[in-house]
């Protein structure tokens, strides 16, 4: 069965090494992909740059005020007032500009990440079955949340600190030379020495960061998978097992993060030691200059404050560099995902389906194997014509290819050879969205969203009127039980319909299909037995749904095969027999055997 998997897949949470998310190495350049997102908020970006310029200028003029205080502030009364007033003025400008800078850049970060997430989600939801078969949804959710979170940090913090620190380092250096060219030469020597360990450490850091994010994704994947199948986990009493698995996944993530943190800590220690080593050296030389009378105390103080500001900024750059490395990994993964293309694309000039659609379906010599199973054809020379309004029951052992027929018809996959036509139009000439508008699917395990009953039914036709909605629910024999829910049609159904019985979930799915009112119906009958009353309600609902539609049904019940116009028996991707129930029983082949096992107890 290819319909939505319900149970957890049990192998441990190892990420598929072939998965798109684990291939690339982190490159700072991958952050460039963020630029278009930043540019689309150019107003905020420019406001931030302005605020940044003002704040940096204020920061850089503080040391001048310090020199004036030391050299003139203690001389006469009027000077004291003026000097301290100007110091306070600078502080106020710095405060306002810093607040503005923080506001603009934080908002920019939020907006950029929101755009990025919107774009990524929009892309992922449109990617074909091929991609989603090989990628775990939990991993994608982790990319959408954890990796995006990292990027918010880049824009609102790292980018900001990087630019601010660069400006301060450059401005500070210039002012150091202005204050004392001789002492400033020491600073010029100090900076490369301080930057060296940062550059050397960053390669290691980049790798460690990516690994760390990947382990976070592993843990997230595991959690979303098992929480999504919590009943299966509990039914097997596997809570301790899952706790252990999640615990180990988290431990691995912490251990991987520890390596990154250690590398980062080392870089920080080295950078600070070297920077302040250089500062102490300068101070020592400067002290000799002051003693010798070559320099005023205020100038030395101004120099030291500049050196502290510049040195602190170099340290900040080191830390930011680490953050940027981390986020580059995240952005790399997101970019890879954004570059994934669907295997199923609409043609440049899609043909419209004829209106009204008759609903003639024709498979001609279709050969198809799933991408992951190139050796095993799921359909092997499959020929079938379903006339408009006809009901054809597909029966066959599990793995015969019945669900694959549905997938091909919905164009989740394209056949490798042969053709599939609807009213004479090849599926490949159609826009998949147009095709799917004309097909209603009632899966074996209906999907119920965590939304109200009305919203769940409306999924079949978003703009349905209240009357259409009621009529669909009535036809599906769902109105009665829905009205008995605490809030009627407005009642939340709980995630995956947890608050409904199996038969009720099926009737919601049938109501949804009724509302969609598509000329072609694909019905995968539920295998699980319902109680007699629920069974009758579902059968009645289905009969109404099938009326006047071309129906392909994967049949598991005698009642269904008896009512079908034709039964098609499949085995290993081929049709091995067809006819009515009586004809096929008389042949005493695969069908007779299946019927004995499945339909007739
Ligand atoms: P049925 O619905 O008759 O039980 P399916 O159409 O689900 O059979 O499967 C036909 C064959 O294709 C089986 O061998 C199955 O293992 C394989 N198959 C089904 N879905 C996939 C998939 N997504 N990827 C790879 N192989 C698949």
Coordinates of C-alpha atoms and ligand atoms in Angstrom, one line a residue:
X1 CA 0.0 0.0 0.0
X2 CA 1.3 3.4 -0.8
X3 CA -1.4 5.4 1.0
X4 CA -0.3 7.6 3.8
X5 CA 1.7 5.5 6.3
X6 CA 0.2 5.4 9.7
X7 CA 2.6 3.3 11.8
X8 CA 6.1 4.5 12.7
X9 CA 8.9 3.1 10.5
X10 CA 11.0 1.4 13.1
X11 CA 14.6 1.7 12.0
X12 CA 16.5 4.2 14.1
X13 CA 16.6 7.8 13.3
X14 CA 19.5 7.7 11.0
X15 CA 19.2 10.3 8.2
X16 CA 19.4 8.8 4.8
X17 CA 22.9 9.7 3.6
X18 CA 21.5 10.3 0.1
X19 CA 18.9 12.7 1.4
X20 CA 19.3 16.2 -0.1
X21 CA 19.8 17.7 3.3
X22 CA 23.1 16.0 4.1
X23 CA 25.2 16.5 1.0
X24 CA 26.8 19.9 0.9
X25 CA 29.6 21.3 3.0
X26 CA 29.0 24.6 4.8
X27 CA 30.2 27.6 2.8
X28 CA 29.8 31.1 4.0
X29 CA 28.9 32.0 0.4
X30 CA 25.7 30.1 0.8
X31 CA 24.5 33.0 3.0
X32 CA 24.5 35.1 -0.1
X33 CA 21.2 33.4 -1.0
X34 CA 19.7 35.5 1.8
X35 CA 20.4 38.7 0.0
X36 CA 17.3 38.7 -2.2
X37 CA 15.2 38.3 0.9
X38 CA 16.9 41.2 2.6
X39 CA 16.7 43.3 -0.5
X40 CA 12.9 43.0 -0.7
X41 CA 12.8 44.9 2.6
X42 CA 15.1 47.6 1.4
X43 CA 13.4 50.3 3.5
X44 CA 14.2 48.5 6.8
X45 CA 17.6 47.7 5.5
X46 CA 18.5 51.3 4.8
X47 CA 16.9 52.5 8.0
X48 CA 19.1 50.0 9.8
X49 CA 22.3 51.2 8.0
X50 CA 21.5 54.8 8.9
X51 CA 20.9 54.0 12.5
X52 CA 24.1 52.0 12.5
X53 CA 26.1 54.9 11.0
X54 CA 24.8 57.3 13.7
X55 CA 25.4 54.8 16.5
X56 CA 29.0 54.0 15.3
X57 CA 29.8 57.7 15.0
X58 CA 28.6 58.2 18.6
X59 CA 30.6 55.3 19.9
X60 CA 33.7 56.6 18.2
X61 CA 33.3 60.1 19.6
X62 CA 33.1 58.9 23.2
X63 CA 36.8 58.5 23.6
X64 CA 37.3 62.1 22.5
X65 CA 35.0 63.2 25.3
X66 CA 37.0 61.0 27.7
X67 CA 40.2 62.9 26.7
X68 CA 38.6 66.2 27.1
X69 CA 37.3 65.3 30.6
X70 CA 40.8 64.2 31.7
X71 CA 42.8 67.0 30.1
X72 CA 40.3 69.9 30.6
X73 CA 37.5 68.6 32.8
X74 CA 39.4 69.3 36.0
X75 CA 40.7 72.8 35.1
X76 CA 37.9 75.4 35.4
X77 CA 34.2 75.3 36.3
X78 CA 32.8 76.3 33.0
X79 CA 34.7 73.6 31.1
X80 CA 33.5 70.9 33.4
X81 CA 29.9 71.7 32.7
X82 CA 30.4 71.9 28.9
X83 CA 32.5 68.8 28.7
X84 CA 30.1 66.7 30.8
X85 CA 27.1 68.0 29.0
X86 CA 28.6 67.0 25.6
X87 CA 29.4 63.6 27.0
X88 CA 25.8 63.2 28.1
X89 CA 24.7 64.4 24.6
X90 CA 26.8 61.8 22.9
X91 CA 25.4 59.1 25.2
X92 CA 21.8 60.1 24.4
X93 CA 22.5 60.0 20.7
X94 CA 24.2 56.6 21.1
X95 CA 21.2 55.3 23.1
X96 CA 18.6 56.4 20.5
X97 CA 20.6 55.3 17.5
X98 CA 21.3 51.9 19.2
X99 CA 17.6 51.4 19.9
X100 CA 16.7 52.3 16.3
X101 CA 19.4 50.0 15.0
X102 CA 18.1 47.1 17.2
X103 CA 14.5 47.7 16.1
X104 CA 15.2 47.9 12.4
X105 CA 17.5 44.9 12.2
X106 CA 15.4 42.7 14.4
X107 CA 12.3 43.4 12.4
X108 CA 14.3 42.8 9.3
X109 CA 15.4 39.4 10.6
X110 CA 11.8 38.4 11.4
X111 CA 10.6 39.5 8.0
X112 CA 13.3 37.8 6.1
X113 CA 12.9 34.6 7.9
X114 CA 9.1 34.7 7.5
X115 CA 9.6 35.2 3.7
X116 CA 12.1 32.4 3.6
X117 CA 9.8 30.0 5.5
X118 CA 6.9 30.9 3.4
X119 CA 8.9 30.3 0.2
X120 CA 10.4 27.0 1.5
X121 CA 7.0 25.7 2.7
X122 CA 5.4 26.7 -0.6
X123 CA 8.1 24.9 -2.5
X124 CA 8.0 21.7 -0.4
X125 CA 4.3 21.3 -0.5
X126 CA 4.4 21.4 -4.3
X127 CA 7.2 18.9 -4.7
X128 CA 6.3 15.5 -6.2
X129 CA 5.7 12.2 -4.6
X130 CA 9.2 11.1 -5.6
X131 CA 10.8 13.7 -3.3
X132 CA 8.4 13.1 -0.4
X133 CA 8.9 9.3 -0.7
X134 CA 12.6 9.7 0.0
X135 CA 12.5 12.5 2.5
X136 CA 11.1 12.3 6.0
X137 CA 8.6 15.0 6.8
X138 CA 10.0 15.4 10.3
X139 CA 13.3 16.4 8.7
X140 CA 11.6 19.0 6.6
X141 CA 9.8 20.4 9.6
X142 CA 13.2 20.7 11.3
X143 CA 14.5 22.6 8.3
X144 CA 11.5 24.9 8.4
X145 CA 11.9 25.6 12.1
X146 CA 15.4 25.0 13.5
X147 CA 17.3 26.1 10.4
X148 CA 15.1 29.1 9.8
X149 CA 15.6 30.1 13.4
X150 CA 19.3 30.0 12.9
X151 CA 18.9 32.3 10.0
X152 CA 16.8 34.8 11.9
X153 CA 19.8 35.0 14.2
X154 CA 22.1 35.7 11.3
X155 CA 20.1 38.6 10.0
X156 CA 19.0 40.2 13.3
X157 CA 22.2 39.6 15.3
X158 CA 25.2 38.3 13.4
X159 CA 24.9 40.5 10.3
X160 CA 24.3 43.5 12.6
X161 CA 27.2 42.7 14.9
X162 CA 29.4 42.0 11.9
X163 CA 28.8 45.2 10.2
X164 CA 28.9 47.3 13.4
X165 CA 32.1 45.7 14.6
X166 CA 33.7 46.1 11.2
X167 CA 32.9 49.8 11.2
X168 CA 34.1 50.2 14.8
X169 CA 37.3 48.3 14.1
X170 CA 38.1 50.4 11.0
X171 CA 36.9 53.7 12.7
X172 CA 38.8 52.8 15.8
X173 CA 42.0 52.1 13.9
X174 CA 41.8 55.4 12.1
X175 CA 41.2 57.2 15.3
X176 CA 44.1 55.3 16.9
X177 CA 46.4 56.7 14.2
X178 CA 45.0 60.1 14.6
X179 CA 45.6 59.9 18.4
X180 CA 49.1 58.4 18.3
X181 CA 50.6 57.0 15.1
X182 CA 53.4 55.3 17.0
X183 CA 51.3 53.4 19.4
X184 CA 48.8 52.6 16.7
X185 CA 51.4 50.5 14.8
X186 CA 51.2 48.1 17.7
X187 CA 47.5 47.7 17.1
X188 CA 48.1 47.0 13.4
X189 CA 50.5 44.2 14.4
X190 CA 48.0 42.9 17.0
X191 CA 45.0 42.5 14.8
X192 CA 46.4 40.0 12.3
X193 CA 47.8 37.9 15.1
X194 CA 44.3 37.9 16.7
X195 CA 42.5 37.1 13.5
X196 CA 44.7 34.2 12.7
X197 CA 43.3 31.6 15.2
X198 CA 39.8 32.7 14.2
X199 CA 40.4 31.9 10.6
X200 CA 42.2 28.6 11.4
X201 CA 39.4 27.6 13.8
X202 CA 36.6 28.4 11.5
X203 CA 36.9 25.5 9.1
X204 CA 36.6 23.1 12.0
X205 CA 33.7 25.1 13.4
X206 CA 31.8 25.0 10.1
X207 CA 31.9 21.3 10.0
X208 CA 31.0 20.9 13.6
X209 CA 28.1 23.3 13.2
X210 CA 26.6 21.5 10.3
X211 CA 26.9 18.2 12.0
X212 CA 25.3 19.7 15.1
X213 CA 22.3 21.0 13.1
X214 CA 21.9 17.6 11.4
X215 CA 21.7 15.8 14.7
X216 CA 19.1 18.3 15.9
X217 CA 17.1 17.4 12.8
X218 CA 17.5 13.7 13.5
X219 CA 16.0 14.2 17.0
X220 CA 13.2 16.3 15.6
X221 CA 12.5 13.8 12.9
X222 CA 12.2 11.0 15.4
X223 CA 10.0 13.0 17.7
X224 CA 7.6 14.1 15.0
X225 CA 7.3 10.6 13.7
X226 CA 6.6 8.9 17.0
X227 CA 4.4 11.6 18.3
X228 CA 2.5 11.4 15.1
X229 CA 1.9 7.7 15.7
X230 CA 1.6 7.8 19.5
X231 CA -1.2 5.3 19.5
X232 CA 0.9 2.7 17.8
X233 CA 3.8 3.4 20.2
X234 CA 1.5 3.1 23.2
X235 CA -0.3 0.0 21.8
X236 CA 3.1 -1.7 21.7
X237 CA 4.0 -0.3 25.1
X238 CA 7.1 1.1 23.5
X239 CA 7.2 4.3 25.4
X240 CA 10.4 3.4 27.3
X241 CA 11.9 2.3 24.0
X242 CA 11.0 5.5 22.3
X243 CA 12.2 7.6 25.3
X244 CA 15.5 5.9 25.0
X245 CA 15.7 6.4 21.3
X246 CA 14.8 10.1 21.6
X247 CA 17.1 10.4 24.6
X248 CA 20.0 9.0 22.6
X249 CA 19.2 11.2 19.6
X250 CA 19.2 14.3 21.9
X251 CA 22.5 13.1 23.6
X252 CA 24.1 12.7 20.2
X253 CA 23.0 16.3 19.3
X254 CA 24.4 17.6 22.6
X255 CA 27.7 15.8 22.1
X256 CA 28.0 17.1 18.6
X257 CA 27.1 20.6 19.8
X258 CA 29.8 20.2 22.5
X259 CA 32.4 19.8 19.9
X260 CA 31.3 23.0 18.2
X261 CA 31.1 24.9 21.5
X262 CA 34.5 23.7 22.5
X263 CA 36.0 24.9 19.2
X264 CA 34.2 28.2 19.5
X265 CA 35.4 28.6 23.1
X266 CA 39.0 28.0 22.1
X267 CA 38.8 30.5 19.3
X268 CA 37.3 33.1 21.7
X269 CA 40.0 32.6 24.4
X270 CA 42.8 32.8 21.8
X271 CA 41.3 36.0 20.3
X272 CA 40.8 37.8 23.6
X273 CA 44.2 36.9 24.9
X274 CA 45.9 38.1 21.8
X275 CA 43.9 41.3 21.5
X276 CA 44.3 42.3 25.1
X277 CA 47.9 41.3 25.1
X278 CA 48.4 43.8 22.3
X279 CA 46.5 46.4 24.3
X280 CA 48.5 45.9 27.4
X281 CA 51.7 46.2 25.4
X282 CA 50.5 49.5 23.9
X283 CA 49.4 50.8 27.3
X284 CA 52.8 50.0 28.7
X285 CA 54.6 51.8 25.8
X286 CA 52.1 54.7 26.2
X287 CA 52.8 55.0 29.9
X288 CA 56.5 55.5 29.2
X289 CA 55.5 58.2 26.6
X290 CA 53.4 60.0 29.2
X291 CA 56.2 59.8 31.8
X292 CA 58.7 61.2 29.2
X293 CA 56.2 64.0 28.6
X294 CA 55.6 63.0 24.9
X295 CA 51.9 62.5 25.4
X296 CA 49.1 63.9 27.6
X297 CA 47.3 61.6 30.0
X298 CA 44.0 62.4 28.2
X299 CA 45.4 61.3 24.9
X300 CA 46.6 58.1 26.4
X301 CA 43.2 57.5 27.9
X302 CA 41.6 58.3 24.6
X303 CA 43.9 55.9 22.9
X304 CA 43.2 53.1 25.4
X305 CA 39.4 53.5 25.0
X306 CA 39.8 53.3 21.2
X307 CA 41.9 50.3 21.6
X308 CA 39.3 48.7 23.9
X309 CA 36.5 49.5 21.5
X310 CA 38.4 48.2 18.5
X311 CA 39.7 45.1 20.3
X312 CA 36.3 44.3 21.7
X313 CA 34.9 44.6 18.2
X314 CA 37.5 42.2 16.8
X315 CA 36.4 39.7 19.5
X316 CA 32.8 40.2 18.6
X317 CA 33.8 39.6 14.9
X318 CA 35.3 36.3 16.0
X319 CA 32.2 35.2 17.7
X320 CA 30.0 36.3 14.8
X321 CA 32.2 34.5 12.4
X322 CA 31.3 31.3 14.2
X323 CA 27.6 32.1 14.1
X324 CA 27.8 32.8 10.4
X325 CA 29.5 29.5 9.8
X326 CA 26.7 27.8 11.7
X327 CA 24.0 29.5 9.7
X328 CA 25.8 29.0 6.5
X329 CA 25.2 25.3 7.0
X330 CA 21.5 25.9 7.6
X331 CA 21.1 28.2 4.6
X332 CA 23.0 25.6 2.5
X333 CA 20.4 23.0 3.3
X334 CA 17.5 25.3 2.7
X335 CA 19.0 26.4 -0.6
X336 CA 19.3 22.7 -1.6
X337 CA 15.7 22.1 -0.7
X338 CA 14.6 25.2 -2.7
X339 CA 16.5 23.8 -5.7
X340 CA 14.8 20.4 -5.6
X341 CA 12.5 20.2 -8.5
X342 CA 9.4 18.1 -8.9
X343 CA 9.6 15.1 -11.2
X344 CA 6.1 15.9 -12.3
X345 CA 5.9 19.3 -13.9
X346 CA 3.0 20.8 -15.9
X347 CA 3.8 21.1 -19.6
X348 CA 4.6 24.6 -21.0
X349 CA 1.3 24.7 -22.7
X350 CA -1.1 22.4 -20.8
X351 CA -4.2 21.2 -22.6
X352 CA -7.4 21.8 -20.8
X353 CA -9.6 18.7 -20.1
X354 CA -12.8 18.7 -22.1
X355 CA -15.8 20.1 -20.3
X356 CA -18.0 18.4 -19.4
X357 CA -15.6 15.5 -18.8
X358 CA -17.0 12.1 -19.8
X359 CA -14.7 10.3 -17.5
X360 CA -13.2 7.7 -19.9
X361 CA -10.0 6.3 -18.5
X362 CA -7.5 4.4 -20.7
X363 CA -4.2 2.7 -19.7
X364 CA -2.2 1.5 -22.7
X365 CA 0.6 -0.9 -22.1
X366 CA 1.8 1.0 -19.0
X367 CA 5.1 0.0 -17.5
X368 CA 6.1 1.7 -14.3
X369 CA 8.6 1.0 -11.5
X370 CA 9.2 3.2 -8.5
X371 CA 12.4 5.2 -8.6
X372 CA 13.7 3.3 -5.5
X373 CA 12.9 -0.1 -7.1
X374 CA 14.2 0.1 -10.6
X375 CA 14.4 -3.7 -10.8
X376 CA 10.8 -4.4 -9.9
X377 CA 8.0 -3.1 -12.2
X378 CA 5.0 -2.1 -10.1
X379 CA 2.9 -2.1 -13.3
X380 CA 4.1 -4.3 -16.1
X381 CA 2.2 -3.9 -19.4
X382 CA -1.0 -2.7 -17.8
X383 CA -3.9 -2.2 -20.1
X384 CA -7.3 -1.1 -18.9
X385 CA -10.2 0.9 -20.3
X386 CA -12.9 2.2 -18.0
X387 CA -15.9 3.6 -19.7
X388 CA -17.7 6.7 -18.5
X389 CA -19.9 5.9 -15.5
X390 CA -18.6 2.4 -15.2
X391 CA -17.5 1.0 -11.8
X392 CA -14.5 -1.2 -12.0
X393 CA -13.3 -3.1 -8.9
X394 CA -9.6 -3.9 -8.7
X395 CA -8.7 -6.9 -6.7
X396 CA -5.5 -8.8 -6.2
X397 CA -3.0 -9.8 -3.6
X398 CA -1.2 -7.2 -1.6
X399 CA 1.6 -5.7 -3.7
X400 CA -0.2 -6.5 -7.0
X401 CA -0.1 -2.8 -8.0
X402 CA -3.6 -1.6 -7.3
X403 CA -2.6 1.5 -5.4
X404 CA 0.0 2.2 -8.0
X405 CA -2.8 2.4 -10.6
X406 CA -4.2 5.3 -8.5
X407 CA -0.9 7.0 -8.2
X408 CA -0.3 6.9 -11.9
X409 CA -3.8 8.2 -12.6
X410 CA -3.3 11.1 -10.1
X411 CA 0.0 11.6 -11.8
X412 CA 2.0 11.3 -8.6
X413 CA 4.4 9.4 -10.8
X414 CA 4.8 9.2 -14.6
X415 CA 4.9 5.8 -16.3
X416 CA 8.2 4.9 -17.9
X417 CA 6.4 3.7 -21.0
X418 CA 2.9 3.4 -22.3
X419 CA 0.2 6.0 -22.0
X420 CA -2.6 7.0 -19.7
X421 CA -5.5 9.0 -21.2
X422 CA -8.6 10.6 -19.8
X423 CA -11.2 11.3 -22.5
X424 CA -8.5 10.8 -25.0
X425 CA -6.0 13.4 -23.5
X426 CA -2.7 12.1 -22.4
X427 CA -2.1 12.9 -18.7
X428 CA 1.3 14.3 -19.6
X429 CA -0.3 17.0 -21.6
X430 CA -2.3 18.2 -18.6
X431 CA -1.6 20.5 -15.8
X432 CA -1.5 18.1 -12.8
X433 CA -3.6 20.5 -10.8
X434 CA -6.3 20.5 -13.4
X435 CA -6.2 16.7 -13.7
X436 CA -6.6 16.3 -9.9
X437 CA -9.5 18.8 -9.8
X438 CA -11.4 16.2 -11.8
X439 CA -10.6 13.2 -9.6
X440 CA -11.9 12.6 -6.1
X441 CA -9.9 10.2 -4.0
X442 CA -11.2 8.4 -0.9
X443 CA -8.2 6.7 0.6
X444 CA -8.3 3.6 2.8
X445 CA -7.2 5.6 5.8
X446 CA -8.9 9.0 5.4
X447 CA -6.9 12.1 6.3
X448 CA -8.7 14.1 8.9
X449 CA -7.1 17.5 9.6
X450 CA -7.0 19.0 13.1
X451 CA -9.8 21.4 12.2
X452 CA -13.5 21.6 12.5
X453 CA -15.9 19.1 10.9
X454 CA -17.0 21.7 8.4
X455 CA -13.5 22.7 7.5
X456 CA -12.6 19.0 7.0
X457 CA -15.5 18.5 4.6
X458 CA -14.9 21.8 2.8
X459 CA -11.4 20.6 1.9
X460 CA -13.2 19.0 -1.1
X461 CA -14.4 22.4 -2.3
X462 CA -13.1 25.4 -0.4
X463 CA -15.8 27.8 -1.6
X464 CA -18.7 25.5 -1.0
X465 CA -21.9 27.1 0.3
X466 CA -23.4 26.2 3.6
X467 CA -26.2 24.4 1.8
X468 CA -23.8 22.4 -0.3
X469 CA -21.9 21.5 2.8
X470 CA -25.0 20.2 4.6
X471 CA -26.1 18.3 1.5
X472 CA -22.8 16.6 1.2
X473 CA -22.8 15.7 4.9
X474 CA -26.3 14.4 4.6
X475 CA -25.6 12.2 1.5
X476 CA -22.5 10.8 3.3
X477 CA -24.7 10.0 6.3
X478 CA -22.3 12.1 8.4
X479 CA -24.7 14.9 9.4
X480 CA -26.3 13.0 12.2
X481 CA -23.1 12.2 14.2
X482 CA -21.6 15.6 13.4
X483 CA -24.7 17.3 14.9
X484 CA -24.2 15.3 18.0
X485 CA -20.7 16.6 18.5
X486 CA -20.5 19.3 21.2
X487 CA -20.3 22.2 18.7
X488 CA -21.9 20.4 15.7
X489 CA -20.1 21.3 12.4
X490 CA -17.8 23.7 14.2
X491 CA -16.4 20.9 16.5
X492 CA -12.7 20.3 16.2
X493 CA -12.0 16.7 15.1
X494 CA -8.6 16.5 16.8
X495 CA -5.4 15.6 15.1
X496 CA -5.9 12.9 12.5
X497 CA -9.5 12.7 13.5
X498 CA -8.6 11.2 16.9
X499 CA -12.1 12.1 18.2
X500 CA -14.0 10.1 15.5
X501 CA -14.5 6.4 15.0
X502 CA -13.2 4.7 11.8
X503 CA -16.6 4.6 10.1
X504 CA -17.1 8.3 11.0
X505 CA -13.8 9.3 9.6
X506 CA -14.7 7.4 6.4
X507 CA -17.9 9.3 6.1
X508 CA -16.2 12.6 6.5
X509 CA -13.9 11.6 3.7
X510 CA -16.9 10.6 1.6
X511 CA -18.6 13.9 2.3
X512 CA -15.5 15.7 1.2
X513 CA -15.5 13.7 -2.1
X514 CA -19.2 14.4 -2.6
X515 CA -18.6 18.1 -2.2
X516 CA -15.7 17.9 -4.7
X517 CA -18.1 16.4 -7.1
X518 CA -15.5 15.2 -9.5
X519 CA -16.4 13.0 -12.5
X520 CA -13.8 10.4 -11.7
X521 CA -13.7 8.6 -8.3
X522 CA -10.9 6.6 -6.9
X523 CA -11.9 4.6 -3.9
X524 CA -9.6 2.6 -1.7
X525 CA -12.0 0.6 0.4
X526 CA -11.1 0.3 4.1
X527 CA -10.0 -3.1 5.1
X528 CA -10.9 -2.9 8.8
X529 CA -14.4 -4.2 9.5
X530 CA -16.9 -1.8 10.9
X531 CA -19.8 -2.6 13.1
X532 CA -22.9 -3.6 11.0
X533 CA -24.6 -0.2 11.5
X534 CA -21.6 1.9 10.6
X535 CA -20.9 -0.5 7.7
X536 CA -24.4 0.1 6.3
X537 CA -24.0 3.9 6.6
X538 CA -20.7 3.8 4.9
X539 CA -22.0 1.6 2.1
X540 CA -25.0 3.8 1.5
X541 CA -22.8 6.9 1.4
X542 CA -20.4 5.2 -1.0
X543 CA -23.2 4.2 -3.3
X544 CA -24.5 7.8 -3.5
X545 CA -20.9 8.9 -4.1
X546 CA -20.3 6.5 -7.0
X547 CA -23.5 7.4 -8.8
X548 CA -22.9 8.8 -12.2
X549 CA -19.1 8.8 -11.8
X550 CA -16.4 6.7 -13.4
X551 CA -15.2 4.7 -10.4
X552 CA -12.1 2.7 -9.8
X553 CA -12.3 0.9 -6.5
X554 CA -9.7 -1.2 -4.7
X555 CA -12.2 -3.7 -3.3
X556 CA -12.0 -5.6 -0.1
X557 CA -15.6 -6.5 0.4
X558 CA -17.9 -8.9 -1.3
X559 CA -20.7 -6.3 -1.5
X560 CA -18.5 -4.0 -3.5
X561 CA -17.3 -6.6 -6.0
X562 CA -20.9 -7.9 -6.5
X563 CA -22.1 -4.4 -7.3
X564 CA -19.2 -3.5 -9.6
X565 CA -19.8 -3.6 -13.4
X566 CA -16.6 -5.4 -13.9
X567 CA -13.9 -7.0 -11.7
X568 CA -10.3 -6.7 -12.7
X569 CA -7.9 -9.2 -11.1
X570 CA -4.3 -8.0 -10.8
X571 CA -1.1 -9.8 -9.9
X572 CA 2.4 -8.5 -10.1
X573 CA 1.5 -5.4 -12.0
X574 CA -0.6 -7.2 -14.7
X575 CA -4.2 -7.9 -15.3
X576 CA -4.6 -11.7 -15.0
X577 CA -8.4 -11.9 -15.4
X578 CA -11.6 -9.9 -15.6
X579 CA -15.3 -10.4 -15.6
X580 CA -18.2 -10.6 -13.1
X581 CA -18.0 -12.3 -9.8
X582 CA -19.8 -15.4 -11.1
X583 CA -17.6 -15.6 -14.2
X584 CA -14.4 -15.3 -12.2
X585 CA -15.5 -17.8 -9.6
X586 CA -16.3 -20.2 -12.4
X587 CA -12.8 -19.8 -13.8
X588 CA -11.4 -21.0 -10.4
X589 CA -8.2 -19.0 -10.8
X590 CA -6.5 -16.4 -8.5
X591 CA -9.9 -14.6 -8.0
X592 CA -11.6 -17.7 -6.7
X593 CA -8.8 -18.2 -4.3
X594 CA -8.8 -14.6 -3.1
X595 CA -12.6 -14.6 -2.8
X596 CA -12.4 -17.7 -0.6
X597 CA -9.8 -16.0 1.6
X598 CA -11.1 -12.4 1.6
X599 CA -14.8 -12.1 0.7
X600 CA -16.3 -15.4 1.8
X601 CA -15.5 -16.5 5.3
Ligands
LIG1 P1 -1.2 -2.9 -3.8 O1 -1.9 -1.6 -3.7 O2 -1.8 -3.8 -4.8 O3 -1.1 -3.6 -2.5 P2 1.0 -1.3 -4.6 O4 0.6 -0.6 -5.8 O5 1.0 -0.5 -3.3 O6 0.2 -2.7 -4.4 O7 2.5 -1.8 -4.8 C1 3.0 -2.4 -6.0 C2 4.5 -2.7 -5.8 O8 5.2 -1.5 -5.8 C3 4.8 -3.4 -4.5 O9 5.8 -4.3 -4.9 C4 5.3 -2.4 -3.6 O10 6.3 -2.9 -2.7 C5 5.9 -1.4 -4.6 N1 5.8 0.0 -4.1 C6 4.6 0.6 -3.7 N2 4.8 1.9 -3.3 C7 6.2 2.1 -3.5 C8 7.0 3.3 -3.3 N3 6.6 4.5 -2.9 N4 8.3 3.1 -3.5 C9 8.8 1.9 -3.9 N5 8.1 0.8 -4.1 C10 6.8 0.9 -3.9

